[in-house]
Structure formats: structure tokens, C-alpha cells
Amino acid sequence: MRLRALLENDALGLRLLGGEDELDRTVRGVMTTDLKDPSRYLSGGELVLTGLAWLREPADAEPFVRILASAGVAALAAGEAELGDIPDDLVQACSRHRLPLFAVNESVAFATITEHVVRQVSGERAGDLAAVVDRHRRLMTSGPAGGGPEVVLDLLGSDLDLRAWVLSPTGRQIAGAGEPLEPGLAATLAGEHLAATRTGRRGPHRLTVAGSPYSLFPIRNTGRGAAPATRDVRETVLSDWLLAVEADAGDWPAARLDLLQGVTQLIAVERDRREAARTVRRRLAQEVLELVQTGAAPAEIAARLRVAAPVLLPGLGTAPHWQVVVARVEWDQEPGQSAVDTGPIAQSLLEEILVDPAASGADSADRIAVAHSGDEAIALVPLATAPLPDSEDEVPAAAVGLHADALLASVRAPLSAGLDGDGRLTLGVSAAVHSAEGLRGALEEARHARRVAAARPGRVCAAGHHELASHVLLLPFVPDDVRRAFTARLLDPLKDYDRRHRAELIPTLEAFLDCDGSWTRCATRLHLHVNTLRYRVGRIEQLTGRDLSRLEDKLDFFLALRMS
């Protein structure tokens, strides 16, 4: 039953003191307490009745209300028999925590309210219970292992008349029964879910879009065999699926909510299974990346690419062109806050972003190979050329490849909601290359494009190869003797100083450039005081005769580090 219904019964003697906007909350039970901390007896959804015996001084109100709100209590009803008027401190505390507050007339016994609520709630549950037990049995025998998430969603539609869809964090539809969601609506639902998750609100999240109610359930495996629960929501918010149901779950009985939680568990198991299936593609990408970064011979890289091509593009027959995409997720770090390992986060997110937004189903991501190195995710994207209409010629790879702006067009809005406040996603996209010799240049190109994106405002930014200066394209082809002379002139004085004094000037220079010259960000990354960082940068300038406040000198150092 809803809170609003309590006010409609005059016999209950309830008067609303605050929380008019929350009267559509559902009451799933009732509890009477005069304990200062009743948290151990609360499970969420209760109407809490109290005679205020715990209220000894004004300061007691805030912690009591905070405990109730954290437990998900539906409302608080305070009796007037003990103190007469309800104290203002309690009214204000409930207002701060958005907890509806009722005053109970001294002539009404708590037992009367309890009996009424229990009778109403039990009546609603009784009609659903037998059907729910049967549905649980059918779901467990016909779950994802027997045909994918669509089987579960079909049962929800046929048995409960619920339209439901499984969505990715970007709003891409992974599964659905009946008509697919309109892409703009799916992106809106995904964004609302990400925003609600970031604030720590418990699901299901309820909202109304264009007059239709929706309830959003997080899909996360919490059963036996699941990965350990994370203490930081930032580790999973950008990778978890969600279940969107076209209904308002606010007035559902507990049994129906339990059923939907069971549905999300079944889908979560399927998601984990498909996540494990990506292991081969990730390993292929990791092997190619390591060969490229360690300067392996092009023939060795080409051999590895020939192994990867049939896995990523089965039946292709010819070696494809390739593109490289680099992504980084960055979170602001508060003092005392634990660091988040962003490499796996960026890897999972990039795998999703690279799927065609018009494609549905989880298997559409099976041709994406993404590795991660440190806090970067690096994707190796095969591009199959195709014959031109009425011609034996092929469409150039550049015409069918990825473009930075288009890549983020459909996912920018929901991801911005998930990153809002303290997170950023930046991506760089290389040009297409047709051989192993070009991969090193493509990787440098994609990394530099990501730096260009990082210099722009916004939570989600991308840049492509066409936005880069030509020097990045030329780096891999600079003759070795020129490369050695250039890097020695700039970096050898620093290396010699580091050898003699263990001053770590080279790592400091790399971090300073990587942070775009930001003193604060660089000092945080290196765990140094800003004054120590300024001393090191000053020493770098003194040893090399360069000025790191000048763009030209920054560029020379950037090139030297990339060519070393």
C-alpha cells in the first residue's frame, strides 16, 4: 500500500508534518520502536511508529532519522501522547533526509495502525504469492542458459504483463521482448540509472518519461561464485547492465520485487558468462600490443595479426586494415580516498563503445579486441573492406573505419551522467593502417589524439587522427641515427643526473607532460608536494637549458620521450 492511503483513513488519526512529495512511497510493513538505533530490525519499506521515548535532547533527532533513511524506511509516525506537539528538531531532520513524517493523535493506539497496515499489505501479497512461486520455478528452469535473457523477458511479459529490456551503460539494447526501445529513450534511461547509482541511491530507480513510468533495476551478480563486492561504485558503474521495466515498482508487493531481483540475478550470470568469453580476444589484443610496444619485428607482429584476424572477422579470407583506439577513464582523487584501478574500467567501457549502437544483443561485441596497459585501454579494431557497388574495386578502409565524433555521438549523454562530478572519459582514434609496420605509428597517433581530447572541456571527449599535427605520423619513420641524436641531446643529461642522484627526473618529466603541465594533477599522481615538483622541474630546465612553460620546449621533450 502507499503512504497516501494512510491519510485517507480518518480512523488512523494521522496528520502529515512533512514529505508531501514522497507520499507515493510503498509501505511493505510496520514496526514500533523506542530504540535510539533500531537499524538491526529494519529491512526497508517500513512505516516506523515511535512514542519518542528515545528523544532526550534535541541532538538525538538527527542520528535517529539518518538511521531510518539509510535503511530505506518508508515513513516515520510519531505519537503525541508523550510530548504533545512533535519537536521541531525532529521535523527538520526528517525534512533534511526526505523522510515523510506523520503525527499520531494521542487518542489512537499504535496497535490500530499496525493492524490496518498488516491487513492491507498481507491482502495484496496473498493474491500474488502462489503465482510468484510458480514463476520462480519456471524462471530457474528456463533462464539464460536455456536461451538467453530474451527467455526471461518473454516470461515477464506473458506472466506479469511487463515490458522489459536489458540495456548496457551506454543505452544499447542487449535484450528485449517485443518492440525495441527507441534509442533516445534507451539513452535517457541509461543516463538516469548511472546518475542514480553514482549518488548511492538503492534500486529500483523510478522515473517517468513522456508520461510512461519506468523502473530501473541494476544487474549485478551477488550470488554464489560472484566476484567480491566492490566498496567503490566507480569500479562498476560504467560496466554494469540494467533492467528497464515499463512500470512503476513503487507500489509493488515485496514478492514481486523479489521476483525481479531474481530475474536480474539470472541475467547477471549470463553477463558474467559472456564476459568470460571475451578472454581470448583480450589476450590476442594484449599480445599484439606487447609486440608493438617492445619494438618487435614487423614480421612477428604480422604473424600475430594473422592469428587474430580469423577470430575477430571469421570468414574474411584476407588480411583487414586495422585501427587503434585509446581510452582513459580518470577520477578526481579526494584526500584519503582509495585509488581506483582505471585500466579494467576503461577496457570494459571501450568494448561497449566500439559496438555499433544500432546493433542489439551481447554477441555483437564479439569482434572487439581490447587490452589495457596501466590506466589506458587500447583497442585493435579490424576493418573489413568491401566491394564497391557494380565494381570489383574495394571501399577504402578510411571510408568504413571509425570516426571519433560518430563514435561518441550516441553514448556521450548517458556516460556524462555516470561520470558527473568527478570523472572523465577521453578517447583517441587513429587512421586505418594496412600492415603490421603501421601499427606502431597508429598507436602513437591514437595516444596523441587522446591527449588532444583531454585538453577539451567536458566529461566525455574524443579526437581523431585528422585533428593531429603531422609530426605524430612521422615519429615511427624517423631514422635511427636522427632519433638517437635528438633524444640524447635532451634526455642524456637527465638520465645521467638520475643515475648519480636517484632524482627521478625522467619519470617526473613524463608525468608533467602527461598531466598537460598541471602542477596539482602531476603532484597528486607522483605523491609529491607541489614545491618538490617545482624543484624537480627547475632542475630539468637547468640541466637542459629548456623552459617547460614554452610550448616548443614541451613539444621537443614530448618527441624525445616518444622516440627514446
Coordinates of C-alpha atoms in Angstrom, one line a residue:
M1 CA 0.0 0.0 0.0
R2 CA 1.1 3.6 -0.5
L3 CA 1.6 6.2 2.2
R4 CA -1.1 8.4 0.6
A5 CA -3.7 5.8 1.5
L6 CA -2.9 6.2 5.3
L7 CA -4.1 9.8 5.2
E8 CA -7.4 8.8 3.6
N9 CA -8.4 6.8 6.6
D10 CA -9.6 9.2 9.4
A11 CA -9.7 6.4 11.9
L12 CA -5.9 6.2 11.9
G13 CA -5.6 9.7 13.3
L14 CA -2.5 10.6 11.2
R15 CA -1.5 14.2 10.4
L16 CA 1.2 14.9 7.8
L17 CA 4.0 17.1 9.1
G18 CA 6.4 16.9 6.1
G19 CA 7.2 14.9 3.0
E20 CA 4.3 15.7 0.7
D21 CA 6.3 14.8 -2.4
E22 CA 7.1 11.3 -1.1
L23 CA 3.5 10.1 -0.5
D24 CA 3.7 7.6 -3.4
R25 CA 6.2 5.5 -1.5
T26 CA 5.1 1.9 -0.8
V27 CA 4.6 0.6 2.7
R28 CA 5.7 -3.1 3.0
G29 CA 5.4 -3.5 6.7
V30 CA 5.2 -1.7 10.1
M31 CA 7.5 -1.6 13.2
T32 CA 7.1 0.0 16.6
T33 CA 10.3 1.1 18.4
D34 CA 11.6 3.4 21.0
L35 CA 15.2 2.4 20.5
K36 CA 17.8 5.1 19.6
D37 CA 19.2 2.7 17.0
P38 CA 16.7 0.3 15.5
S39 CA 18.7 -0.4 12.4
R40 CA 19.2 -4.2 13.1
Y41 CA 15.4 -4.7 12.9
L42 CA 14.8 -2.7 9.6
S43 CA 14.8 -4.2 6.1
G44 CA 13.3 -1.3 4.2
G45 CA 9.8 -0.1 3.3
E46 CA 8.5 0.0 6.9
L47 CA 6.2 2.6 8.5
V48 CA 8.1 3.2 11.8
L49 CA 5.9 4.0 14.8
T50 CA 7.6 5.7 17.8
G51 CA 6.4 7.2 21.1
L52 CA 9.6 9.3 21.2
A53 CA 10.9 7.9 24.5
W54 CA 14.4 7.8 22.9
L55 CA 14.3 11.6 22.4
R56 CA 16.1 13.0 25.4
E57 CA 17.6 16.1 23.9
P58 CA 17.3 18.0 20.5
A59 CA 20.5 16.5 19.2
D60 CA 19.0 13.0 19.3
A61 CA 16.7 13.6 16.4
E62 CA 19.3 13.8 13.6
P63 CA 21.1 10.4 14.1
F64 CA 17.8 8.6 14.6
V65 CA 16.3 10.0 11.3
R66 CA 19.6 9.3 9.5
I67 CA 19.4 5.7 10.5
L68 CA 15.9 5.3 9.3
A69 CA 16.6 7.0 6.0
S70 CA 19.7 4.8 5.4
A71 CA 17.7 1.7 6.0
G72 CA 15.1 2.7 3.3
V73 CA 12.2 3.3 5.7
A74 CA 9.0 4.5 4.0
A75 CA 8.0 6.9 6.7
L76 CA 8.0 7.8 10.4
A77 CA 4.9 8.2 12.5
A78 CA 5.5 9.9 16.0
G79 CA 2.9 9.7 18.8
E80 CA 1.8 12.9 20.5
A81 CA 0.9 11.2 23.8
E82 CA 4.3 11.6 25.3
L83 CA 5.4 15.1 24.4
G84 CA 2.3 16.7 22.9
D85 CA 3.4 18.6 19.8
I86 CA 6.2 16.9 17.7
P87 CA 9.5 18.7 18.4
D88 CA 10.8 21.0 15.6
D89 CA 14.2 19.2 15.6
L90 CA 12.5 16.0 14.5
V91 CA 10.5 17.8 11.8
Q92 CA 13.6 19.5 10.4
A93 CA 15.7 16.3 10.5
C94 CA 13.0 14.4 8.5
S95 CA 12.9 17.2 6.0
R96 CA 16.6 17.1 5.5
H97 CA 16.6 13.4 4.8
R98 CA 13.4 13.5 2.7
L99 CA 11.6 11.1 5.2
P100 CA 7.8 11.6 5.4
L101 CA 6.7 12.4 9.0
F102 CA 3.3 11.8 10.5
A103 CA 1.9 12.9 13.9
V104 CA -0.3 10.2 15.6
N105 CA -3.2 11.6 17.6
E106 CA -2.9 10.7 21.3
S107 CA -6.4 9.1 21.1
V108 CA -5.2 6.4 18.5
A109 CA -3.3 3.3 19.6
F110 CA -0.3 2.2 17.7
A111 CA -1.9 -1.3 17.6
T112 CA -4.8 0.2 15.4
I113 CA -2.3 1.5 12.8
T114 CA -0.3 -1.7 12.9
E115 CA -3.4 -3.9 12.4
H116 CA -4.6 -1.8 9.5
V117 CA -1.2 -1.8 7.6
V118 CA -0.6 -5.5 8.1
R119 CA -4.1 -6.3 6.9
Q120 CA -3.7 -4.2 3.7
V121 CA -0.2 -5.5 2.9
S122 CA -1.0 -9.1 3.6
G123 CA -4.0 -8.9 1.4
E124 CA -2.0 -7.6 -1.5
R125 CA 0.7 -10.3 -1.1
A126 CA -1.7 -13.2 -0.8
G127 CA -3.0 -12.8 -4.3
D128 CA 0.4 -12.9 -5.8
L129 CA 2.2 -15.5 -3.7
A130 CA 1.2 -18.7 -5.5
A131 CA 1.8 -17.3 -8.9
V132 CA 5.2 -15.9 -7.8
V133 CA 6.3 -19.3 -6.6
D134 CA 5.4 -20.9 -9.9
R135 CA 7.1 -18.1 -11.8
H136 CA 10.3 -18.5 -9.8
R137 CA 10.3 -22.2 -10.7
R138 CA 9.8 -21.5 -14.4
L139 CA 12.5 -18.8 -14.5
M140 CA 15.0 -21.1 -12.8
T141 CA 14.4 -23.9 -15.3
S142 CA 14.2 -21.6 -18.4
G143 CA 16.8 -19.0 -17.5
P144 CA 19.5 -17.5 -19.7
A145 CA 21.4 -20.8 -20.0
G146 CA 18.4 -22.1 -21.9
G147 CA 18.1 -19.4 -24.4
G148 CA 19.5 -16.0 -23.3
P149 CA 18.0 -13.1 -21.5
E150 CA 15.1 -12.9 -24.0
V151 CA 13.6 -16.1 -22.5
V152 CA 13.3 -14.4 -19.1
L153 CA 11.9 -11.2 -20.5
D154 CA 9.3 -13.2 -22.5
L155 CA 8.2 -14.8 -19.3
L156 CA 7.9 -11.4 -17.6
G157 CA 5.7 -10.3 -20.5
S158 CA 3.5 -13.3 -20.6
D159 CA 3.0 -13.9 -16.9
L160 CA 3.2 -10.4 -15.4
D161 CA 2.3 -8.3 -18.4
L162 CA 5.6 -6.4 -18.0
R163 CA 7.6 -5.0 -20.9
A164 CA 11.3 -5.1 -20.1
W165 CA 14.6 -4.5 -21.7
V166 CA 18.2 -5.2 -20.8
L167 CA 20.4 -2.2 -21.5
S168 CA 24.1 -1.5 -21.4
P169 CA 25.5 1.6 -19.6
T170 CA 25.5 3.4 -22.9
G171 CA 21.8 2.7 -23.5
R172 CA 22.4 0.0 -26.2
Q173 CA 19.7 -2.7 -26.1
I174 CA 21.2 -6.1 -25.3
A175 CA 17.9 -8.0 -25.0
G176 CA 14.2 -7.2 -25.0
A177 CA 10.8 -8.8 -25.5
G178 CA 8.6 -7.2 -28.2
E179 CA 9.2 -3.8 -29.7
P180 CA 12.7 -2.4 -29.1
L181 CA 13.2 0.8 -27.2
E182 CA 13.6 4.0 -29.2
P183 CA 17.4 4.8 -29.0
G184 CA 16.9 8.2 -27.5
L185 CA 14.7 6.8 -24.7
A186 CA 17.1 4.0 -24.0
A187 CA 20.0 6.5 -23.7
T188 CA 17.8 8.6 -21.3
L189 CA 17.0 5.5 -19.1
A190 CA 20.7 4.5 -19.0
G191 CA 21.8 8.0 -18.1
E192 CA 19.2 8.2 -15.2
H193 CA 20.4 4.8 -13.9
L194 CA 24.0 5.9 -14.0
A195 CA 23.3 9.2 -12.2
A196 CA 21.2 7.4 -9.5
T197 CA 23.9 4.8 -9.0
R198 CA 26.6 7.4 -8.6
T199 CA 24.6 9.1 -5.8
G200 CA 24.3 5.8 -3.9
R201 CA 20.6 5.5 -4.2
R202 CA 19.3 2.0 -3.9
G203 CA 17.4 0.4 -6.8
P204 CA 15.0 0.2 -8.4
H205 CA 15.2 3.8 -9.6
R206 CA 11.8 5.1 -10.7
L207 CA 11.2 7.8 -13.3
T208 CA 8.6 9.0 -15.8
V209 CA 9.5 9.7 -19.4
A210 CA 6.9 11.1 -21.9
G211 CA 4.1 10.1 -19.5
S212 CA 5.2 6.5 -19.1
P213 CA 6.6 5.1 -15.8
Y214 CA 9.8 3.1 -15.8
S215 CA 11.7 1.2 -13.0
L216 CA 15.4 0.6 -13.4
F217 CA 17.0 -2.4 -11.7
P218 CA 20.8 -2.9 -11.5
I219 CA 22.0 -6.2 -12.9
R220 CA 24.8 -7.4 -10.7
N221 CA 25.7 -10.9 -9.7
T222 CA 25.7 -11.2 -5.9
G223 CA 25.1 -15.0 -5.7
R224 CA 27.5 -17.8 -5.1
G225 CA 30.6 -17.6 -7.3
A226 CA 30.2 -13.9 -7.8
A227 CA 33.1 -11.6 -7.8
P228 CA 33.7 -9.9 -4.4
A229 CA 31.5 -6.9 -3.8
T230 CA 33.3 -3.6 -4.6
R231 CA 33.3 -0.8 -2.0
D232 CA 33.7 1.9 -4.6
V233 CA 30.8 2.3 -7.0
R234 CA 33.2 3.9 -9.6
E235 CA 34.7 0.5 -10.2
T236 CA 31.5 -1.0 -11.8
V237 CA 29.1 1.9 -12.6
L238 CA 30.4 2.2 -16.2
S239 CA 30.2 -1.5 -17.0
D240 CA 27.1 -2.9 -15.3
W241 CA 23.9 -3.7 -17.3
L242 CA 20.5 -2.6 -16.2
L243 CA 17.0 -4.0 -16.5
A244 CA 14.4 -1.4 -17.5
V245 CA 10.8 -2.2 -16.8
E246 CA 7.9 -0.2 -18.1
A247 CA 6.0 0.1 -14.8
D248 CA 6.1 1.9 -11.5
A249 CA 7.6 -0.5 -9.0
G250 CA 6.8 1.9 -6.1
D251 CA 3.5 0.1 -5.3
W252 CA 4.7 -3.5 -5.9
P253 CA 4.4 -6.0 -3.1
A254 CA 7.7 -7.4 -1.8
A255 CA 7.1 -10.8 -3.5
R256 CA 7.1 -9.2 -6.9
L257 CA 10.2 -7.1 -6.2
D258 CA 11.9 -10.3 -5.1
L259 CA 10.9 -11.9 -8.4
L260 CA 12.5 -9.1 -10.3
Q261 CA 15.7 -9.3 -8.2
G262 CA 15.8 -13.0 -9.1
V263 CA 15.5 -12.0 -12.8
T264 CA 18.4 -9.7 -12.5
Q265 CA 20.5 -12.4 -10.9
L266 CA 19.8 -14.8 -13.8
I267 CA 20.8 -12.2 -16.3
A268 CA 23.9 -11.3 -14.3
V269 CA 25.1 -14.9 -14.6
E270 CA 24.6 -14.7 -18.3
R271 CA 26.5 -11.4 -18.4
D272 CA 29.4 -13.0 -16.5
R273 CA 29.5 -15.9 -18.9
R274 CA 29.7 -13.7 -21.9
E275 CA 32.3 -11.5 -20.2
A276 CA 34.5 -14.7 -19.7
A277 CA 34.1 -15.4 -23.4
R278 CA 36.0 -12.2 -24.2
T279 CA 39.2 -13.6 -22.7
V280 CA 40.5 -14.9 -26.0
R281 CA 40.0 -11.7 -27.8
R282 CA 41.5 -9.7 -25.0
R283 CA 44.6 -12.0 -24.9
L284 CA 45.1 -11.6 -28.6
A285 CA 45.0 -7.8 -28.3
Q286 CA 47.4 -7.9 -25.3
E287 CA 49.9 -10.0 -27.3
V288 CA 49.8 -7.7 -30.3
L289 CA 50.1 -4.6 -28.1
E290 CA 53.1 -6.0 -26.2
L291 CA 54.9 -6.8 -29.5
V292 CA 54.2 -3.3 -30.8
Q293 CA 55.3 -1.5 -27.6
T294 CA 58.5 -3.6 -27.3
G295 CA 59.6 -2.8 -30.9
A296 CA 59.2 -6.4 -32.2
A297 CA 59.9 -7.1 -35.9
P298 CA 57.0 -6.3 -38.3
A299 CA 57.1 -10.0 -39.4
E300 CA 56.4 -11.2 -35.9
I301 CA 53.6 -8.7 -35.4
A302 CA 52.1 -9.6 -38.8
A303 CA 52.1 -13.3 -37.8
R304 CA 50.2 -12.5 -34.7
L305 CA 47.7 -10.4 -36.7
R306 CA 47.1 -13.4 -39.0
V307 CA 46.1 -15.4 -35.9
A308 CA 43.8 -12.6 -34.7
A309 CA 42.0 -11.8 -37.9
P310 CA 40.0 -15.1 -38.2
V311 CA 38.9 -14.8 -34.6
L312 CA 37.8 -11.2 -34.9
L313 CA 36.4 -11.4 -38.5
P314 CA 35.6 -15.1 -39.2
G315 CA 35.4 -15.9 -42.9
L316 CA 37.1 -12.8 -44.1
G317 CA 39.8 -14.6 -46.0
T318 CA 42.1 -11.6 -46.5
A319 CA 44.1 -9.5 -44.0
P320 CA 42.0 -6.5 -43.0
H321 CA 43.0 -3.0 -42.3
W322 CA 43.3 -2.0 -38.7
Q323 CA 42.6 1.0 -36.5
V324 CA 43.8 1.7 -32.9
V325 CA 41.6 3.4 -30.3
V326 CA 43.0 4.5 -27.0
A327 CA 40.7 5.3 -24.0
R328 CA 41.3 6.5 -20.5
V329 CA 38.9 7.0 -17.6
E330 CA 40.1 9.4 -14.9
W331 CA 38.5 10.1 -11.5
D332 CA 39.3 13.1 -9.3
Q333 CA 41.1 11.9 -6.1
E334 CA 39.9 13.2 -2.8
P335 CA 42.3 13.3 0.2
G336 CA 42.3 9.9 1.9
Q337 CA 40.2 8.3 -0.8
S338 CA 41.4 4.9 -2.1
A339 CA 42.7 4.9 -5.7
V340 CA 40.6 3.2 -8.4
D341 CA 42.3 0.9 -10.9
T342 CA 41.0 2.6 -14.1
G343 CA 42.6 0.3 -16.7
P344 CA 40.0 -2.5 -16.5
I345 CA 37.2 0.1 -16.2
A346 CA 38.4 1.7 -19.5
Q347 CA 38.8 -1.7 -21.1
S348 CA 35.2 -2.8 -20.4
L349 CA 33.8 0.6 -21.4
L350 CA 35.7 0.8 -24.6
E351 CA 34.5 -2.7 -25.6
E352 CA 31.0 -1.4 -25.2
I353 CA 31.6 1.9 -27.0
L354 CA 33.1 0.2 -30.1
V355 CA 29.9 -1.8 -30.7
D356 CA 27.7 -0.4 -33.4
P357 CA 24.9 1.5 -31.4
A358 CA 22.3 0.1 -33.8
A359 CA 23.3 -3.5 -33.1
S360 CA 21.4 -5.4 -30.4
G361 CA 22.4 -8.4 -28.4
A362 CA 25.5 -9.1 -26.3
D363 CA 27.2 -11.1 -29.1
S364 CA 27.6 -8.0 -31.2
A365 CA 30.6 -7.1 -29.1
D366 CA 32.4 -10.4 -30.0
R367 CA 34.6 -8.7 -32.7
I368 CA 36.2 -6.2 -30.4
A369 CA 39.7 -6.8 -29.1
V370 CA 40.7 -4.5 -26.2
A371 CA 43.8 -4.7 -24.0
H372 CA 44.8 -2.4 -21.2
S373 CA 48.2 -1.1 -20.2
G374 CA 48.4 0.8 -17.0
D375 CA 45.4 3.2 -16.9
E376 CA 44.9 3.0 -20.7
A377 CA 42.6 0.8 -22.7
I378 CA 43.8 0.1 -26.2
A379 CA 41.6 -1.4 -28.9
L380 CA 42.7 -3.2 -32.0
V381 CA 39.8 -2.8 -34.5
P382 CA 39.7 -4.8 -37.7
L383 CA 38.2 -3.1 -40.7
A384 CA 37.0 -5.4 -43.5
T385 CA 36.9 -3.6 -46.9
A386 CA 34.0 -4.4 -49.2
P387 CA 33.5 -4.3 -53.0
L388 CA 32.0 -1.1 -54.4
P389 CA 28.6 -1.5 -56.0
D390 CA 28.9 -2.6 -59.6
S391 CA 32.7 -2.7 -59.4
E392 CA 35.5 -5.0 -58.5
D393 CA 37.2 -2.3 -56.6
E394 CA 37.0 -2.1 -52.8
V395 CA 35.7 0.6 -50.5
P396 CA 38.8 2.2 -48.9
A397 CA 39.3 1.3 -45.2
A398 CA 39.2 5.0 -44.3
A399 CA 35.6 5.2 -45.6
V400 CA 34.4 2.3 -43.4
G401 CA 36.5 3.0 -40.4
L402 CA 35.7 4.6 -37.0
H403 CA 35.4 8.3 -36.7
A404 CA 35.9 10.0 -33.3
D405 CA 32.8 12.2 -33.4
A406 CA 30.5 9.5 -34.6
L407 CA 31.9 7.0 -32.0
L408 CA 30.6 9.1 -29.1
A409 CA 27.5 10.7 -30.6
S410 CA 25.1 8.2 -29.2
V411 CA 26.8 7.4 -25.9
R412 CA 28.0 10.9 -24.7
A413 CA 24.8 11.8 -22.8
P414 CA 24.5 8.6 -20.6
L415 CA 28.2 8.3 -19.9
S416 CA 28.4 12.0 -18.9
A417 CA 25.7 11.2 -16.3
G418 CA 27.8 8.3 -14.9
L419 CA 31.0 10.4 -14.8
D420 CA 29.3 13.6 -13.5
G421 CA 31.0 15.3 -10.6
D422 CA 34.5 13.7 -10.6
G423 CA 35.1 11.6 -13.7
R424 CA 36.3 12.0 -17.3
L425 CA 36.5 9.7 -20.4
T426 CA 38.8 10.7 -23.2
L427 CA 39.4 8.7 -26.5
G428 CA 41.8 9.0 -29.4
V429 CA 41.2 7.3 -32.8
S430 CA 44.0 6.5 -35.3
A431 CA 43.8 6.4 -39.1
A432 CA 43.4 3.0 -40.7
V433 CA 46.7 1.1 -41.4
H434 CA 47.0 -1.9 -43.7
S435 CA 50.1 -3.6 -42.3
A436 CA 52.0 -4.5 -39.2
E437 CA 54.5 -1.8 -40.0
G438 CA 51.9 0.8 -39.5
L439 CA 50.6 -0.3 -36.1
R440 CA 53.3 1.5 -34.0
G441 CA 52.5 4.7 -35.7
A442 CA 48.8 4.1 -35.3
L443 CA 49.2 3.5 -31.6
E444 CA 51.2 6.8 -31.1
E445 CA 48.7 8.6 -33.2
A446 CA 45.7 7.3 -31.1
R447 CA 47.5 8.2 -27.9
H448 CA 48.3 11.7 -29.1
A449 CA 44.7 12.2 -30.3
R450 CA 43.5 11.2 -26.8
R451 CA 45.8 14.0 -25.4
V452 CA 44.1 16.4 -27.8
A453 CA 40.7 15.2 -26.4
A454 CA 41.9 15.6 -22.8
A455 CA 42.6 19.3 -23.4
R456 CA 39.0 19.9 -24.2
P457 CA 36.2 20.7 -21.7
G458 CA 33.5 18.1 -20.9
R459 CA 33.1 14.8 -19.2
V460 CA 33.3 12.8 -22.4
C461 CA 35.6 13.9 -25.3
A462 CA 37.2 12.2 -28.3
A463 CA 39.6 13.3 -31.1
G464 CA 40.6 11.6 -34.3
H465 CA 43.7 11.4 -36.4
H466 CA 42.6 14.2 -38.8
E467 CA 43.0 16.6 -35.9
L468 CA 46.7 15.9 -35.3
A469 CA 49.8 17.6 -36.5
S470 CA 51.9 15.7 -39.0
H471 CA 54.8 15.2 -36.7
V472 CA 53.0 12.4 -34.8
L473 CA 52.5 10.5 -38.1
L474 CA 56.2 10.7 -38.8
L475 CA 57.6 9.6 -35.5
P476 CA 57.9 5.9 -36.3
F477 CA 59.7 6.6 -39.5
V478 CA 62.4 8.9 -38.2
P479 CA 65.9 7.4 -39.0
D480 CA 67.5 5.7 -36.0
D481 CA 70.6 7.9 -36.1
V482 CA 68.5 11.1 -36.0
R483 CA 66.3 9.6 -33.3
R484 CA 69.3 8.8 -31.1
A485 CA 71.0 12.2 -31.6
F486 CA 67.8 14.1 -30.8
T487 CA 66.9 12.1 -27.7
A488 CA 70.5 12.1 -26.4
R489 CA 70.7 15.9 -26.6
L490 CA 67.6 16.3 -24.5
L491 CA 67.4 13.3 -22.2
D492 CA 71.0 12.1 -21.6
P493 CA 71.7 15.0 -19.1
L494 CA 68.6 13.9 -17.1
K495 CA 69.4 10.2 -17.2
D496 CA 73.0 10.9 -16.0
Y497 CA 71.7 13.0 -13.2
D498 CA 69.1 10.4 -12.2
R499 CA 71.9 7.7 -12.2
R500 CA 74.0 9.8 -9.8
H501 CA 71.4 11.2 -7.6
R502 CA 68.3 8.9 -7.9
A503 CA 66.3 12.1 -8.6
E504 CA 63.7 10.5 -10.9
L505 CA 63.8 13.5 -13.3
I506 CA 62.7 11.4 -16.3
P507 CA 59.6 9.9 -14.6
T508 CA 58.8 13.4 -13.4
L509 CA 59.1 14.9 -16.9
E510 CA 56.9 12.1 -18.3
A511 CA 54.2 12.7 -15.7
F512 CA 54.4 16.5 -16.0
L513 CA 53.7 16.3 -19.8
D514 CA 51.1 13.6 -19.3
C515 CA 49.2 15.9 -17.0
D516 CA 49.4 18.7 -19.6
G517 CA 51.6 20.8 -17.4
S518 CA 49.2 20.8 -14.4
W519 CA 51.2 21.2 -11.2
T520 CA 48.4 19.9 -9.0
R521 CA 47.5 16.9 -11.0
C522 CA 51.1 15.9 -11.5
A523 CA 52.0 16.3 -7.9
T524 CA 49.0 14.2 -6.9
R525 CA 50.0 11.5 -9.4
L526 CA 53.6 11.3 -8.2
H527 CA 52.5 11.7 -4.5
L528 CA 54.7 14.8 -4.1
H529 CA 54.3 18.2 -2.6
V530 CA 53.9 20.8 -5.3
N531 CA 57.1 22.6 -4.1
T532 CA 59.1 19.3 -4.6
L533 CA 57.7 19.0 -8.1
R534 CA 58.6 22.6 -8.9
Y535 CA 62.2 21.9 -7.7
R536 CA 62.5 18.9 -10.0
V537 CA 61.1 20.7 -13.0
G538 CA 63.5 23.6 -12.3
R539 CA 66.4 21.1 -12.2
I540 CA 65.2 19.7 -15.6
E541 CA 65.2 23.1 -17.1
Q542 CA 68.6 23.9 -15.6
L543 CA 70.3 20.7 -17.0
T544 CA 68.8 21.1 -20.5
G545 CA 68.6 24.8 -20.9
R546 CA 64.9 24.4 -21.8
D547 CA 61.8 26.1 -20.4
L548 CA 58.8 23.8 -19.7
S549 CA 56.4 26.7 -19.8
R550 CA 57.1 27.2 -23.5
L551 CA 55.0 25.1 -25.9
E552 CA 58.0 24.5 -28.3
D553 CA 60.2 23.0 -25.5
K554 CA 57.3 20.9 -24.2
L555 CA 56.9 19.5 -27.7
D556 CA 60.6 18.7 -28.1
F557 CA 60.6 16.8 -24.8
F558 CA 57.4 15.0 -25.8
L559 CA 59.0 13.9 -29.1
A560 CA 62.3 12.9 -27.3
L561 CA 60.4 10.7 -24.8
R562 CA 58.3 9.1 -27.6
M563 CA 61.4 8.3 -29.7
S564 CA 63.6 7.1 -26.9

